[in-house]
Each structure stands twice: as C-alpha cells, then as structure tokens.
Coordinates of C-alpha atoms in Angstrom, one line a residue:
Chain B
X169 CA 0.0 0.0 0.0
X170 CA 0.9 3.3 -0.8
X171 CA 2.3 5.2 2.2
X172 CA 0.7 9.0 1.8
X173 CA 2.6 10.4 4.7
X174 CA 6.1 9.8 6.3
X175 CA 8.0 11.5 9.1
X176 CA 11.6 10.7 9.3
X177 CA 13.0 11.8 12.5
X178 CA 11.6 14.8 13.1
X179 CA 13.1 17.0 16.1
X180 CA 11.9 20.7 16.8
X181 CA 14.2 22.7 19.4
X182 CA 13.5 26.9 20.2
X183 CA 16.6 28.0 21.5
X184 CA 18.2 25.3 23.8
X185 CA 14.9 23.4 24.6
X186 CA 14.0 20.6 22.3
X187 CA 10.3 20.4 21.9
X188 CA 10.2 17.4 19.4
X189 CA 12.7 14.6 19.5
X190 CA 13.3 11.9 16.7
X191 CA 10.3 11.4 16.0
X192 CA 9.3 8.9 13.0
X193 CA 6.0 7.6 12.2
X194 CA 3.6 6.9 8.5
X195 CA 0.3 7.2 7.4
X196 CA -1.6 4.6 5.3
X197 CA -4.9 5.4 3.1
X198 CA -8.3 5.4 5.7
X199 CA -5.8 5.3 8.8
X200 CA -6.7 7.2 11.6
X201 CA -4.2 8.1 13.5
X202 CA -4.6 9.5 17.2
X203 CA -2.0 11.6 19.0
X204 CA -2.2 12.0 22.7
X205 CA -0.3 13.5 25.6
X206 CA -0.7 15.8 28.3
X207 CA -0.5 19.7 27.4
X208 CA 3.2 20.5 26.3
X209 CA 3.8 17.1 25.2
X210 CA 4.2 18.8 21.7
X211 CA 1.0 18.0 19.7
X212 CA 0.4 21.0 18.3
X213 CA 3.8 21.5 17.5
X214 CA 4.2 18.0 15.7
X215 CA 0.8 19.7 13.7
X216 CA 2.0 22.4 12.7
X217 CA 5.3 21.2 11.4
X218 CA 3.1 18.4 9.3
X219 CA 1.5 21.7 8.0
X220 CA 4.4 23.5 7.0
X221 CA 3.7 26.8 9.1
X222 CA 6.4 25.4 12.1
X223 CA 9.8 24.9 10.4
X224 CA 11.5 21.4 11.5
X225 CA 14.9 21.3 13.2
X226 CA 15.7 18.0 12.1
X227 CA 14.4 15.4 9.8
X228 CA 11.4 15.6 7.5
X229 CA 7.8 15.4 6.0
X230 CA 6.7 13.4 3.0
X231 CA 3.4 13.7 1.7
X232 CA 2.8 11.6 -1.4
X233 CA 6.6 10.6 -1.7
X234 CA 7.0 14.4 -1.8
X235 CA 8.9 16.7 0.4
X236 CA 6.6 19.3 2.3
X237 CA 9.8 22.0 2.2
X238 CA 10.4 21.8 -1.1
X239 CA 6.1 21.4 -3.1
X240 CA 4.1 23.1 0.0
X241 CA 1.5 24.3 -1.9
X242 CA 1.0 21.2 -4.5
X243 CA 0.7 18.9 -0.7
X244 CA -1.3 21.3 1.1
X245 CA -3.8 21.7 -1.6
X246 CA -4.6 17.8 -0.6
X247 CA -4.6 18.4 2.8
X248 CA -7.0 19.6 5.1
X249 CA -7.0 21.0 8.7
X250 CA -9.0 21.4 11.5
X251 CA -8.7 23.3 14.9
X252 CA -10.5 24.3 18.0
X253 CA -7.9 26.5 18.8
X254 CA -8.5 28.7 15.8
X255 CA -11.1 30.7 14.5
X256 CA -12.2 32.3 11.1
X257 CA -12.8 36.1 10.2
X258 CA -15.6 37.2 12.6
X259 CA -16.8 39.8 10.3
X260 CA -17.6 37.6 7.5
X261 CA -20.4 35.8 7.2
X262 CA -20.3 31.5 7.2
X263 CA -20.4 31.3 3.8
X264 CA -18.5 34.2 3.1
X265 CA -15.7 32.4 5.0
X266 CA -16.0 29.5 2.8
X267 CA -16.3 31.2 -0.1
X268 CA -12.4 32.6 0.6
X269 CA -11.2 29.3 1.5
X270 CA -12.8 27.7 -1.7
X271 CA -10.5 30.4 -4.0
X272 CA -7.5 29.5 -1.7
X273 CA -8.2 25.7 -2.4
X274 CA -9.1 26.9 -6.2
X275 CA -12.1 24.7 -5.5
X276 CA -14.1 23.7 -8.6
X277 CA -17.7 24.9 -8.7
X278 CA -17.4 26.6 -4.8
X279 CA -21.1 27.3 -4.3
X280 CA -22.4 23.7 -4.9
X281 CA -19.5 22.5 -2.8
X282 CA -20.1 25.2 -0.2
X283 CA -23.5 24.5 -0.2
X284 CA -23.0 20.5 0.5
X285 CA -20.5 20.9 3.0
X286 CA -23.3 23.6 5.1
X287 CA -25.3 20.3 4.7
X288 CA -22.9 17.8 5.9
X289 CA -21.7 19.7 8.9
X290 CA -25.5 20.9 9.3
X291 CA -24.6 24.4 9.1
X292 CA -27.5 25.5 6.5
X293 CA -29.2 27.9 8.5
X294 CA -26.1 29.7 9.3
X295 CA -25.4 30.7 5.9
X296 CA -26.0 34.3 6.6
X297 CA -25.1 33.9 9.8
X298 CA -21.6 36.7 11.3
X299 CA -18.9 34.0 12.3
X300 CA -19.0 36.1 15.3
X301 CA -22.3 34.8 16.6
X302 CA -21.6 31.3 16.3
X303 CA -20.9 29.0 19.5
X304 CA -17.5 27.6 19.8
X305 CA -19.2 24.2 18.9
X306 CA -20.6 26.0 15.6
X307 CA -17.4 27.5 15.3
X308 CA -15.5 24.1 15.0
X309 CA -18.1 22.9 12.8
X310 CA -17.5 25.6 9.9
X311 CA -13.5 24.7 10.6
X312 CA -13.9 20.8 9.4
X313 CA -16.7 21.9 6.6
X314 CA -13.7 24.4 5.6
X315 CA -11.4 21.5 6.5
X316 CA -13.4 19.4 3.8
X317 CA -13.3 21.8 1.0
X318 CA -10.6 20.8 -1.1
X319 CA -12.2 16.7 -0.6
X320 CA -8.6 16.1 1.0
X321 CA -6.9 12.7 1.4
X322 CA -5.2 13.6 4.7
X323 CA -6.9 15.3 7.4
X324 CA -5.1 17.0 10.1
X325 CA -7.5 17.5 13.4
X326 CA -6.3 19.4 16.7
X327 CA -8.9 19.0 19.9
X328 CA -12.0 18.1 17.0
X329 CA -14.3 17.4 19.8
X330 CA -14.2 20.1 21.8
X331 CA -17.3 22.1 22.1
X332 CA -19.1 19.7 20.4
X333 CA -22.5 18.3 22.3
X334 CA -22.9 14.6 22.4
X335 CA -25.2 13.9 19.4
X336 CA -23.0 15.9 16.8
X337 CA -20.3 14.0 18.3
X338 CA -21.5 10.8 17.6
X339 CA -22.4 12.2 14.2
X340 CA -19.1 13.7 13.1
X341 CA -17.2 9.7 14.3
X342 CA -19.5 8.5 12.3
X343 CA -19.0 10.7 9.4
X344 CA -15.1 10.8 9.6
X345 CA -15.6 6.9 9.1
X346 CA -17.8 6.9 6.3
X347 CA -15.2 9.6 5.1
X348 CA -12.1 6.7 5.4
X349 CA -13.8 4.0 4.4
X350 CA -15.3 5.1 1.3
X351 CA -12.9 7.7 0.1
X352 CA -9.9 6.2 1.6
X353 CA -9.3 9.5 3.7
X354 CA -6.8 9.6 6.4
X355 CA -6.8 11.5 9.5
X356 CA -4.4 12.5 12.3
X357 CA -6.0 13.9 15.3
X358 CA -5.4 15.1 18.7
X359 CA -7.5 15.0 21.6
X360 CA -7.6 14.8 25.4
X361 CA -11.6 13.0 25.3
X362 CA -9.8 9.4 24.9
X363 CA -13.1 8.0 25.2
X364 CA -14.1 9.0 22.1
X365 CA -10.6 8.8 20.5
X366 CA -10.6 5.0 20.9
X367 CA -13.9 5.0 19.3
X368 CA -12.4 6.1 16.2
X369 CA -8.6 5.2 15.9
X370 CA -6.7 2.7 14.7
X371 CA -3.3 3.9 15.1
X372 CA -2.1 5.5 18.4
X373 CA 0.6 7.9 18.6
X374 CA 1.9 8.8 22.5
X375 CA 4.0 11.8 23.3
X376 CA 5.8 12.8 26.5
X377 CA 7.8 16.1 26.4
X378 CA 8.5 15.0 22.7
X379 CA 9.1 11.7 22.5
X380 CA 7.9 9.1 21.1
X381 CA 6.8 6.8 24.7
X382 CA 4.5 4.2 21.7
X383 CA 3.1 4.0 18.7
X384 CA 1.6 1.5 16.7
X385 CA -1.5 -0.1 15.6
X386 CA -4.3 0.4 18.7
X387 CA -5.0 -3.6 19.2
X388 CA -1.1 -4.7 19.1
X389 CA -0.4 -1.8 21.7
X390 CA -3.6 -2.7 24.2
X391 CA -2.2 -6.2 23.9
X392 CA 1.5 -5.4 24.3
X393 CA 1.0 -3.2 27.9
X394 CA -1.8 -5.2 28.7
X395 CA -4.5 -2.5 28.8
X396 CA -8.1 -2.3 27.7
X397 CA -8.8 1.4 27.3
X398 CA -6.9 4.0 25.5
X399 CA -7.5 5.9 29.1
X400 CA -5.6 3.0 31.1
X401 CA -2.6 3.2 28.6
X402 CA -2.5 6.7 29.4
X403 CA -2.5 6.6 33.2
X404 CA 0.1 3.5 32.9
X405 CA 2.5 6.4 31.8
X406 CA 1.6 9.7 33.5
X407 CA 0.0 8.9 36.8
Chain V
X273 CA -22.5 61.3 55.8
X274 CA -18.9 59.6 55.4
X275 CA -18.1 59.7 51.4
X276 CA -16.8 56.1 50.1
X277 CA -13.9 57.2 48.4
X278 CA -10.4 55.4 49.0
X279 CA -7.1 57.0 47.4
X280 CA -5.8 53.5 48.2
X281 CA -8.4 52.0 45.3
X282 CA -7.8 55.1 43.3
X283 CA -3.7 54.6 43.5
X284 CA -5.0 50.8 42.5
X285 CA -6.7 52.2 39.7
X286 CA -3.7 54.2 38.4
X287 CA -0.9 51.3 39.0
X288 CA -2.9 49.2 37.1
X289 CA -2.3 51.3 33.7
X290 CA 1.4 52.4 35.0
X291 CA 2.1 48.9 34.8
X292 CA 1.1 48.5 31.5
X293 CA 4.3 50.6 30.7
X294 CA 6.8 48.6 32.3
X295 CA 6.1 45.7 29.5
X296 CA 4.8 47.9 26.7
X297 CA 7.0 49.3 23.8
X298 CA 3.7 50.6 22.3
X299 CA 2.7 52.6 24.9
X300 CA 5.7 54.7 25.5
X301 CA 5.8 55.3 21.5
X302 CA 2.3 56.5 21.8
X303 CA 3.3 59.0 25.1
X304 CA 6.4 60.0 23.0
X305 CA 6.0 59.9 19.3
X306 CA 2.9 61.2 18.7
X307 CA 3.6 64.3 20.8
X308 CA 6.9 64.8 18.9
X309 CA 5.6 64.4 15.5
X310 CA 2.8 66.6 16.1
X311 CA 5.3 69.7 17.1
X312 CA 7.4 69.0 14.3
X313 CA 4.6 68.7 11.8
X314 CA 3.0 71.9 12.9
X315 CA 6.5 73.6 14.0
X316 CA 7.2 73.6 9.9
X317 CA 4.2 74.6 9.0
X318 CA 3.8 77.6 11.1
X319 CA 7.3 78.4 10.0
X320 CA 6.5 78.2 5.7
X321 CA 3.6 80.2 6.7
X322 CA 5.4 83.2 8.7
X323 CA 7.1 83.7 4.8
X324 CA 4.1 85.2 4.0
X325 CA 1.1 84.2 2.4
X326 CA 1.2 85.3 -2.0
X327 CA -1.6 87.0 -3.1
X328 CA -2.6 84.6 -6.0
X329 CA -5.5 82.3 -5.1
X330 CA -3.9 78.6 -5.9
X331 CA -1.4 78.8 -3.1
X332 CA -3.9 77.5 -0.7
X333 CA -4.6 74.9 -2.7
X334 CA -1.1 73.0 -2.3
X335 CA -2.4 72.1 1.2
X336 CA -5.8 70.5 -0.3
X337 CA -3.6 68.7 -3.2
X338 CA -0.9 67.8 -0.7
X339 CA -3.8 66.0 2.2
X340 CA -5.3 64.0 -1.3
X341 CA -1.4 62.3 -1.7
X342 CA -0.7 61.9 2.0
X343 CA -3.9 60.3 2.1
X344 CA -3.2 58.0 -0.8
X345 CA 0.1 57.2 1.3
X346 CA -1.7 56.1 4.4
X347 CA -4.8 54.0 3.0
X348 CA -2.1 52.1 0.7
X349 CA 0.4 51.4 3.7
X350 CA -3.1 51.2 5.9
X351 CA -4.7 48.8 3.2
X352 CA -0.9 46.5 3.7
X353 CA -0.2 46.9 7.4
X354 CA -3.6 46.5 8.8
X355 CA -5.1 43.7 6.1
X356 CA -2.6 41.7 8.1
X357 CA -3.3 42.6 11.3
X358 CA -6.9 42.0 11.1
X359 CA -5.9 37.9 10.0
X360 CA -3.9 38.1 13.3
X361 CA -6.7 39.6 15.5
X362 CA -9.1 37.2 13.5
X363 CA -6.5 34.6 14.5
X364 CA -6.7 33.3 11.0
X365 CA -3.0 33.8 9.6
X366 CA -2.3 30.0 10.4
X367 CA -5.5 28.9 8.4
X368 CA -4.3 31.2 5.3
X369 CA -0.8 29.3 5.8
X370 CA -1.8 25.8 6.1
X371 CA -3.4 26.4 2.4
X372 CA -1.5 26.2 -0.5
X373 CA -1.7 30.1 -0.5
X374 CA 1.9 31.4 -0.7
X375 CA 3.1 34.5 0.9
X376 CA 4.0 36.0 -2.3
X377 CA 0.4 35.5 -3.3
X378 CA -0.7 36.7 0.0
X379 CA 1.2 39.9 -0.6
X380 CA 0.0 40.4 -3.8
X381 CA -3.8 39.8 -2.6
X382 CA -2.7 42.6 0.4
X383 CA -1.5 44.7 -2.5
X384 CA -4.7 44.8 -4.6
X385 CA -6.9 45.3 -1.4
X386 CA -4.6 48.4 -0.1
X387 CA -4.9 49.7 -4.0
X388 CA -8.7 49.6 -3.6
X389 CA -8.6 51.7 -0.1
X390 CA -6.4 54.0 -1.9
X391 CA -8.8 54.6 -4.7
X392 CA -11.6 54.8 -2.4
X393 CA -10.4 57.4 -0.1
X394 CA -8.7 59.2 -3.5
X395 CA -12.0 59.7 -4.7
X396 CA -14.5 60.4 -2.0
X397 CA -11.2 63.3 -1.3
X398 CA -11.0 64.8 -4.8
X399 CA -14.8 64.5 -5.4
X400 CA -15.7 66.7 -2.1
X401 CA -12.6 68.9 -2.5
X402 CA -14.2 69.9 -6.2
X403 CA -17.4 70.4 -4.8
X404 CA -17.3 72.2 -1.9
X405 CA -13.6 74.2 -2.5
X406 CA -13.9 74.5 -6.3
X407 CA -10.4 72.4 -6.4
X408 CA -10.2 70.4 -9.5
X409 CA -7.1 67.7 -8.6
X410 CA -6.6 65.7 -11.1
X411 CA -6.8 68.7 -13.5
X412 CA -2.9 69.2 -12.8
X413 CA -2.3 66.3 -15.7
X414 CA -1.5 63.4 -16.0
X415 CA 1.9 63.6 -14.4
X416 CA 0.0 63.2 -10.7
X417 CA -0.7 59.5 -11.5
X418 CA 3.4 58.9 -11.6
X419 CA 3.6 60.9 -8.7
X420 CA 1.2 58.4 -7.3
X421 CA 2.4 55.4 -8.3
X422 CA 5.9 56.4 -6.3
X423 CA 3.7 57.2 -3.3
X424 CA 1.7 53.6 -3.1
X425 CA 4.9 51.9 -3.9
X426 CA 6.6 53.7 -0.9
X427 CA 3.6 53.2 1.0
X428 CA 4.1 49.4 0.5
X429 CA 7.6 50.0 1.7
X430 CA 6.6 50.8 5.1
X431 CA 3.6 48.7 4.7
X432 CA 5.8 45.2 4.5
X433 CA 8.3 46.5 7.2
X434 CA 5.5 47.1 10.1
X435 CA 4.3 43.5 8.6
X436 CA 8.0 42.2 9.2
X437 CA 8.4 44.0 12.6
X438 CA 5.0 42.4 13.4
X439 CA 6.0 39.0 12.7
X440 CA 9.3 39.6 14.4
X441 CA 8.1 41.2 17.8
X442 CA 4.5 40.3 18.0
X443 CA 1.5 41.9 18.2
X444 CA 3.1 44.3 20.3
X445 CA 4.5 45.7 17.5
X446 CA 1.0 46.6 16.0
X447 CA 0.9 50.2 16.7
X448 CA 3.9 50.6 13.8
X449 CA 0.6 50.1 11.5
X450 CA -0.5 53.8 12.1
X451 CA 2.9 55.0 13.3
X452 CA 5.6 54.3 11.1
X453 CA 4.3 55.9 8.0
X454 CA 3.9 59.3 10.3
X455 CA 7.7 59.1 11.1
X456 CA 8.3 60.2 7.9
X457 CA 5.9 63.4 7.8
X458 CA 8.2 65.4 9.3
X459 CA 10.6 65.2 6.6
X460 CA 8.0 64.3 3.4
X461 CA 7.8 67.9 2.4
X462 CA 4.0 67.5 2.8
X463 CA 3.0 70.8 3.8
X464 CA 5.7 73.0 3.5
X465 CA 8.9 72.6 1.6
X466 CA 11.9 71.0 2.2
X467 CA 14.0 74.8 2.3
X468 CA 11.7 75.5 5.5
X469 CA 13.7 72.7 7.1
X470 CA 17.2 72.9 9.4
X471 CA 20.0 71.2 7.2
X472 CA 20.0 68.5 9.4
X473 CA 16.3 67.7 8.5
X474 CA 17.1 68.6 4.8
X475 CA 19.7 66.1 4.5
X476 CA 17.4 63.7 5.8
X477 CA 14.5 64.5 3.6
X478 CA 16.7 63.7 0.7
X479 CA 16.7 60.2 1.8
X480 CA 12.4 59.9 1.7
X481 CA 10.5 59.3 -1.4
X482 CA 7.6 61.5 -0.7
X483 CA 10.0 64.2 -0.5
X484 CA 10.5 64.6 -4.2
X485 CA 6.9 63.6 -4.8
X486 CA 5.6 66.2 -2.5
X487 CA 8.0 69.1 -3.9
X488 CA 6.8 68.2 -7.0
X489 CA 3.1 68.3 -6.5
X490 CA 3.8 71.8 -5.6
X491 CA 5.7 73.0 -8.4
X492 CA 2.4 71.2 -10.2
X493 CA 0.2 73.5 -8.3
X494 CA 1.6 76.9 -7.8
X495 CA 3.5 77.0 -10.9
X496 CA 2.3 74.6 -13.1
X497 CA 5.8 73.1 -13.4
X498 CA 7.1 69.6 -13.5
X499 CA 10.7 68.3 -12.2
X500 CA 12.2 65.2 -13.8
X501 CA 14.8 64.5 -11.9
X502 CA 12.6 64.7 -8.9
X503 CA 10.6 62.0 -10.2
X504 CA 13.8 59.4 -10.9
X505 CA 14.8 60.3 -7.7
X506 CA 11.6 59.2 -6.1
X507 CA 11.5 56.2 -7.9
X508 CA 15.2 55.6 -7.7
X509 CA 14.9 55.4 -3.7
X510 CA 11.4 53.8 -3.4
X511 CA 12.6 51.1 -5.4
X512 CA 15.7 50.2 -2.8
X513 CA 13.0 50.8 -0.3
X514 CA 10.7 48.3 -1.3
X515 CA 13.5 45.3 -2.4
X516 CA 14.7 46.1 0.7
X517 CA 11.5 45.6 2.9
X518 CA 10.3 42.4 1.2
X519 CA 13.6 40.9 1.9
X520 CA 13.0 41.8 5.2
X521 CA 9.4 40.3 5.2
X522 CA 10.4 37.5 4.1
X523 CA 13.3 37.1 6.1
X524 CA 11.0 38.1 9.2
X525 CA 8.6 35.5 7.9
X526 CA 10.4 32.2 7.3
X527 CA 12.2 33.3 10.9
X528 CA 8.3 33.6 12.5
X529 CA 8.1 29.9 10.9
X530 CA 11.4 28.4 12.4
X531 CA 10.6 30.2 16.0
X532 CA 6.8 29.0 16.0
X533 CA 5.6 32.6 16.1
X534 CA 3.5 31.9 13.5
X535 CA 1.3 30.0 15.3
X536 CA 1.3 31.9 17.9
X537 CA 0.7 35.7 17.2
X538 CA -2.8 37.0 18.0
X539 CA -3.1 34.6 21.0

C-alpha cells in the first residue's frame, strides 16, 4: 500500500529546549491516527510542522513521496486541517468564509461545494449567519466543513471534539468513518476526550515532552502493555 | 454622611495602567512619538507660513492637493499593514498558511486590497474637495498619476516592514501600523517645503521618497511646473525601499516559521 505520509526523524528545538525529539512515524490510506499526551507534550507543534507553518529542526515530512519543504502548496492543496484553537474572520459571514477558502483551495464549482458541505456539517441555516455569533461548537463545525473543502486525502485535526454536544459528536465519528472507508481519507487527530478517540482510531501515537513513549497499531499496543482502554494506557504512563 | 472614596483604590486604579508601561514598547511610543511628530509637523508649518502668504489664489490649494497624496500614502500602507493585522486579531494567519496560498500571493492579494482603499479614499477626497472648495485635482495632468504610483509603492515599503516588525516582535508591534508611516511626515515635504527645514532635517529628507513627490506636487500646483529629476529620484529610492523591505518580510517570515511565532501571534 501506498504510504501518503512519512515523518523521518523529526526534532523541533526553540533555542536550547527541544520540543520534538526523533520522532518517526507513516500514514496509510483510511488510517486514523490518534496523537495523545498531556498539554506540552508537543502535539500542536508536531501539527504544525506536518502543515508546513512550524519549520522542522531535524528530519522531514513526506506527503505523497513528496517533500513538504520543497512542493508546500502542491501537498497542502490535498490536505485539510482542522482546529479548535482557531477561529475564522468574525466579520464575514459563514459562507462568506467558505467562499475565501474555496478560492484559496481553487475549489471547482465553490457554491455547490459550499452548499453540500453547510449540509454535511449541518450548518445550512447559518449561511447568513456573522462568524462572530456562532458557538465555539458552531465555530468548530465551519473549521472541518472548511477542512473538507478541497475533498482532501489527509486530514489534520487538533482537539475536533471540543465544544461539540454529544449527538453531533456521535455524528461527526460517524461521518469521519464513512469519510475513510469510502474515500480512503486519512486523519491525524489530537484530543484529550480518549473515550471517544478509541472509538475512532486505529493507530495511536503517544508523546511525552516529545518523545515518542509508543506507537503502533491500537489492538497490538492494548495487547503489548496489557491495557483495555486507551484511558488505562494513558494513566500506565503519566499517573 | 462619610463619602466612600479610598485614594488607596484610586492609586490601584492608576498602577494598574502604570504597569502597563513597564512591558509595553507601544505605549511609550504613543506617550512620545505622537507628541513629537505633532510639534514637528506643525513647528514647519507655522514656519513656511510666517514667509508670507502670496496674493494669487492657488497657493492654498497646495495644502488640499498635498492631504489628497498623504492620504493615498496612508490607505495604501493602511490597506498593507492593517489587512494583516486584522488575520492576526481574526487569528486566522495560520488557516491562510496551512493552504497552498503562498506569501507572495498573499502579498500580492494585500496589495490589490490596499490599491482599492487608496482609490476609495482618493476619490471620495477629490470629489468633495471639487465640490465644496472648487479644487479640481486631477486637473494638474496626467503627471500626478506617476507621482502616485511612487507614493503607493513607498507606501508598501513601510507597509511590509511594520508587517516584518509584526512577525518579528508580535503583536506588540502593532501600533507601527499607524505609526511608522507618520515618522516620515516630518521630513516628506507634505505641507511646506523641504527649504523651510534645518540642514539637518534637509539632509534627511533627501533620503524619503515622498519628499521629491511632495515638492513636486507643488511645483504642479503653484506654478504649473514639472521636475524630472525629482521623479527618478523618487522612484530611484522607493525602489531600494521596497527590495529592501520584502527581503526583510520574508526574512522576518520564514524566521516567524522556524521560532513558532507563527502559530502563535494573535493569541
């Protein structure tokens, strides 16, 4: 199988502190990959540097058998990202925002796409709607349907659940599925609600001040540190 | 009746601004510059004026035609400086970077949008300055759109430089968005020319763009004269400006990217 994204050895330092260290890990079509650790562990940072806006120290990214440095905007035009940490223009309207991201994403035929995406992430009757008068969980939503508007093969995700009530929850899992089984989508995300990370993942990726502490597919690690939650594994390390 | 008034809570009150100086570059620049720029602006002005005022009627006008190009100046940089800073405030710079948009396209978009402000405020300017003063500016020819293009370019100048300081020192370097272009009023020739200047400030003034553009908007006006060399000048030293300042955004930017700031202005 093709592998659409490698990281070689990755390492991130700001001045003498390493944030990232070796770290080395690839992404298969419809994996999901979750990344977890406690706040600092470097998550975001690991993110960012797969989205080219946090410049590596060491090693590199592959998309595609591509290097990120050297055909950013040919890889990120097939990638998509998510965050809760992040917001859109306020002044805009919902689908005002979208339309700007579709002519970033040179999207073909914008309105129909923007218009299927409002229905996806049930956003329709927002359309006129100020970004500033959304909820953060509306908020979030209008990030993944911008997330989704270049139909991207890799998805990056940061705290996706966040804000987001139980129902629409169980919604978006399923969706994000659907999204890898039938268009052979992958995603990374991060997230503390472990609960519902394990509902979804298949690969597990854990981080402590950097480094790697395991990763691998979810069954072969529950089996190798004899744990039955994704919550137990965590706690076997940072109790 | 005892009044509830505590100088305790009103010394609380006035340490809790105080303090904001301590870790605030901004806020001394806006105690100090302002003030400065201000008596220097009007300092010049009063002095061209004690030369006496000439009895033909177009002299005023310099002052109308001069406010239309400082204007252009300031939306242009404006239209630059604080496009940007409103993606920051929006915290939406790191969704513009994680698509394939490319800073160069970014700039150019930034570019087109502070063109449009310009326009705008050029025209709402000239229409009401020929309708209530009888001032007809673009009648001086066709040479006022070079003049212009020198300005906007300049205007860029300063406009990529507070977006390079921005990305280099944060957001507390946001205030350069209305002040930097003001630095160089003093020593633009806006208002008066660059003779009424000390020899200090003169020498100076040699070194700003606007300097030639403004002298030459004057000749335009009170004596319907047109100086060449002025004009290669201006461009000569906008152009260095503005290689130099999107080396220095770009330098500043791809630095924002190794250090992380990037990611993390506008929190």
């Amino acid at each position: 199988m093709d592998v659409l994204l490698k990281v070689e050895s990755l390492g991130k330092h700001y001045q003498n502190k390493w944030v990232l260290k070796n770290i080395s890990f690839e992404l298969f079509p419809s994996d999901i990959l979750g990344i977890i650790g406690p706040n600092g562990a470097g998550k975001s940072t690991l993110l960012y540097i797969l989205l080219g806006v946090v410049t590596p120290s060491l090693g590199r990214v592959l998309y595609f058998n591509q290097d990120l440095s050297k055909k950013r905007s040919e890889i990120l035009s097939q990638v998509g990202f998510a965050s809760h940490y992040l917001s859109l223009p306020y002044s805009l309207t919902v689908w005002e925002n979208l339309k700007v991201f579709a002519c970033l994403y040179k999207v073909k035929k914008p309105e129909s796409k923007i218009e299927e995406l409002l229905e996806i992430f049930k956003l329709k009757d927002k359309r006129k709607s100020l970004t500033r008068t959304l909820s953060s969980g509306e908020m979030m939503k209008l990030n993944l349907a911008r997330a989704f508007l270049n139909e991207p093969k890799i998805l990056l995700l940061d705290e996706p659940t966040a804000g987001l009530d139980p129902e629409y929850l169980k919604y978006l899992r399923e969706l994000l599925k659907n999204y890898t089984q039938e268009k052979k989508l992958s995603i990374i995300l991060t997230s503390h609600q472990l609960g519902e990370l394990e509902r979804i993942v298949n690969k597990v990726f854990l981080l402590r001040e950097g480094e790697t502490l395991v990763y691998g597919r979810i069954e072969r690690i529950f089996q190798n540190f004899k744990v039955r939650s994704l919550e137990e594994l965590y706690f076997k390390f940072f109790s | 009746m005892r009044i509830n008034f505590s100088v305790h809570r009103v010394w609380g009150v006035f340490l809790r601004y105080l303090y904001l100086f301590k870790h605030s570059f901004s806020r001394w620049l806006d105690l100090l510059y302002w003030p400065t720029v201000d008596l220097l602006l009007w300092g010049f002005i009063t002095l061209y004026l004690q030369k006496g005022v000439p009895s033909y009627g177009g002299w005023i006008f310099q002052f109308l035609g001069a406010l239309i190009f400082w204007n252009i100046l300031i939306r242009a940089q404006q239209g630059l400086a604080v496009g940007f800073l409103e993606d920051i405030w929006a915290r939406n710079l790191v969704h513009l970077f994680v698509s394939p948009l490319t800073p160069a396209e970014y700039l150019a978009g930034l570019f087109i949008y502070s063109l449009f402000k310009a326009f705008f405020a050029t025209l709402i300017m000239s229409l009401l300055a020929s309708l209530v003063f009888d001032f007809n500016f673009w009648s001086q020819g066709v040479v006022l759109f070079y003049l212009v293009l020198a300005l906007i370019i300049f205007a860029w100048s300063i406009g990529l430089i507070t977006m390079a300081l921005v990305l280099y020192f944060g957001q507390e370097a946001e205030i350069l968005a209305w002040a930097l272009a003001l630095l160089f009023l003093p020593f633009s020739a806006v208002f008066y020319p660059i003779t009424v200047l000390p020899p200090l400030f003169q020498k100076i003034s040699q070194l700003v763009p606007p300097s030639y553009v403004f002298e030459n908007l004057r000749l335009l006006i009170l004596q319907k004269d047109f100086n060449l060399s002025y004009l290669f000048k201006a461009y000569f030293i906008t152009f260095i400006y503005f290689i130099i300042s999107l080396i220095f955004f770009f330098w500043c930017f791809n630095l924002a990217k190794k250090q992380g700031k990037l990611t993390k202005i506008g929190e």
